[in-house]
Amino acid sequence: MLITTSAEISGKQITQTLGTIYGVSVRSRSELGTVMGKIRSLTGGKMAGYEKLVKAARENAVADMQEQAKNNGADAVICFRFDSSSMGAGNEEEFIEVTAYGTAVRLG
């Protein structure tokens, strides 16, 4: 399935707009990973564990969005975007939420 951040697809005609679609992924690190991440944040540098977590959340959100588009009969998704936030209990950020969204369309 074609996914693009633009509102048009070069060489293709959008024949029907099916509406907004989205996919959501909520993930967390293990307690040990969270503690190690906090220690790493004190010394600075690359946080590979968190990068891996965000990449996996994005991939899952896009897969969910594609599935929704497919179920709605779409050929493509235009105006594709990501949104993300962190959630947690109290002052601790324990979860990351990533939403992938766009407009499902049929092409002629």
XYZ file of C-alpha atoms in Angstrom:
108
model
C 0.000 0.000 0.000
C 1.261 3.430 -0.930
C 1.703 5.811 2.009
C 2.730 9.420 1.474
C 2.979 12.607 3.498
C 1.731 14.649 0.543
C -1.894 15.380 -0.334
C -1.442 14.176 -3.913
C 0.202 11.211 -5.603
C 2.155 12.036 -8.727
C 0.744 10.256 -11.778
C -2.307 8.970 -9.890
C -5.833 10.306 -9.572
C -7.652 10.130 -6.258
C -11.154 8.945 -7.102
C -12.577 8.609 -3.614
C -11.678 9.847 -0.152
C -12.566 7.253 2.477
C -11.794 9.312 5.560
C -9.291 9.550 8.362
C -7.641 6.357 9.517
C -5.181 5.701 12.306
C -3.174 3.077 14.097
C -2.061 3.233 17.712
C 0.756 1.512 19.565
C 1.382 1.793 23.304
C 4.623 0.302 24.588
C 6.708 0.280 27.735
C 10.192 -0.721 28.754
C 10.885 -3.217 31.490
C 11.636 -1.899 34.973
C 15.317 -2.719 34.461
C 15.319 -0.916 31.095
C 13.679 2.124 32.678
C 16.246 2.237 35.477
C 19.126 1.816 33.028
C 17.641 4.572 30.848
C 17.508 6.931 33.831
C 21.134 6.191 34.652
C 22.100 6.727 31.006
C 20.275 10.072 30.966
C 22.574 11.290 33.755
C 25.700 10.638 31.710
C 24.307 11.653 28.314
C 24.694 9.906 24.996
C 22.660 7.668 22.745
C 19.769 5.833 24.355
C 19.559 2.763 22.145
C 16.906 1.060 24.281
C 14.513 3.955 23.896
C 15.279 4.254 20.183
C 14.378 0.587 19.757
C 11.155 1.129 21.717
C 10.100 4.127 19.595
C 10.941 2.355 16.308
C 8.883 -0.684 17.304
C 5.962 1.524 18.370
C 6.055 3.380 15.033
C 6.192 0.151 13.030
C 3.213 -1.266 14.941
C 1.202 1.944 14.577
C 1.823 2.029 10.808
C 0.857 -1.660 10.492
C -2.405 -0.966 12.380
C -3.118 2.036 10.149
C -2.456 0.001 6.993
C -4.793 -2.727 8.210
C -7.558 -0.199 8.841
C -7.001 1.338 5.391
C -7.124 -2.091 3.763
C -10.327 -2.988 5.626
C -11.886 0.240 4.336
C -10.961 -0.613 0.733
C -8.186 1.966 0.371
C -5.408 1.829 -2.216
C -3.286 4.472 -0.501
C -2.917 6.749 2.509
C -2.207 10.444 1.931
C -1.288 13.214 4.376
C 0.431 10.618 6.577
C 1.742 11.764 9.971
C 2.962 10.492 13.339
C 2.037 11.778 16.769
C 3.533 10.568 20.028
C 3.345 11.131 23.746
C 4.438 9.540 26.967
C 2.175 8.421 29.761
C 2.731 7.168 33.247
C 1.584 6.888 36.802
C 2.537 9.799 39.024
C 5.657 11.590 37.875
C 7.120 8.582 36.083
C 6.894 8.278 32.304
C 6.355 4.560 31.885
C 4.670 4.234 28.484
C 5.097 5.672 25.009
C 2.083 6.059 22.728
C 2.534 6.506 18.981
C -0.314 7.225 16.568
C 0.090 6.937 12.809
C -2.686 8.664 10.863
C -3.678 9.907 7.463
C -6.473 9.935 4.887
C -7.451 6.691 3.200
C -8.139 7.053 -0.532
C -8.977 5.020 -3.605
C -6.988 5.607 -6.751
C -8.190 5.552 -10.353
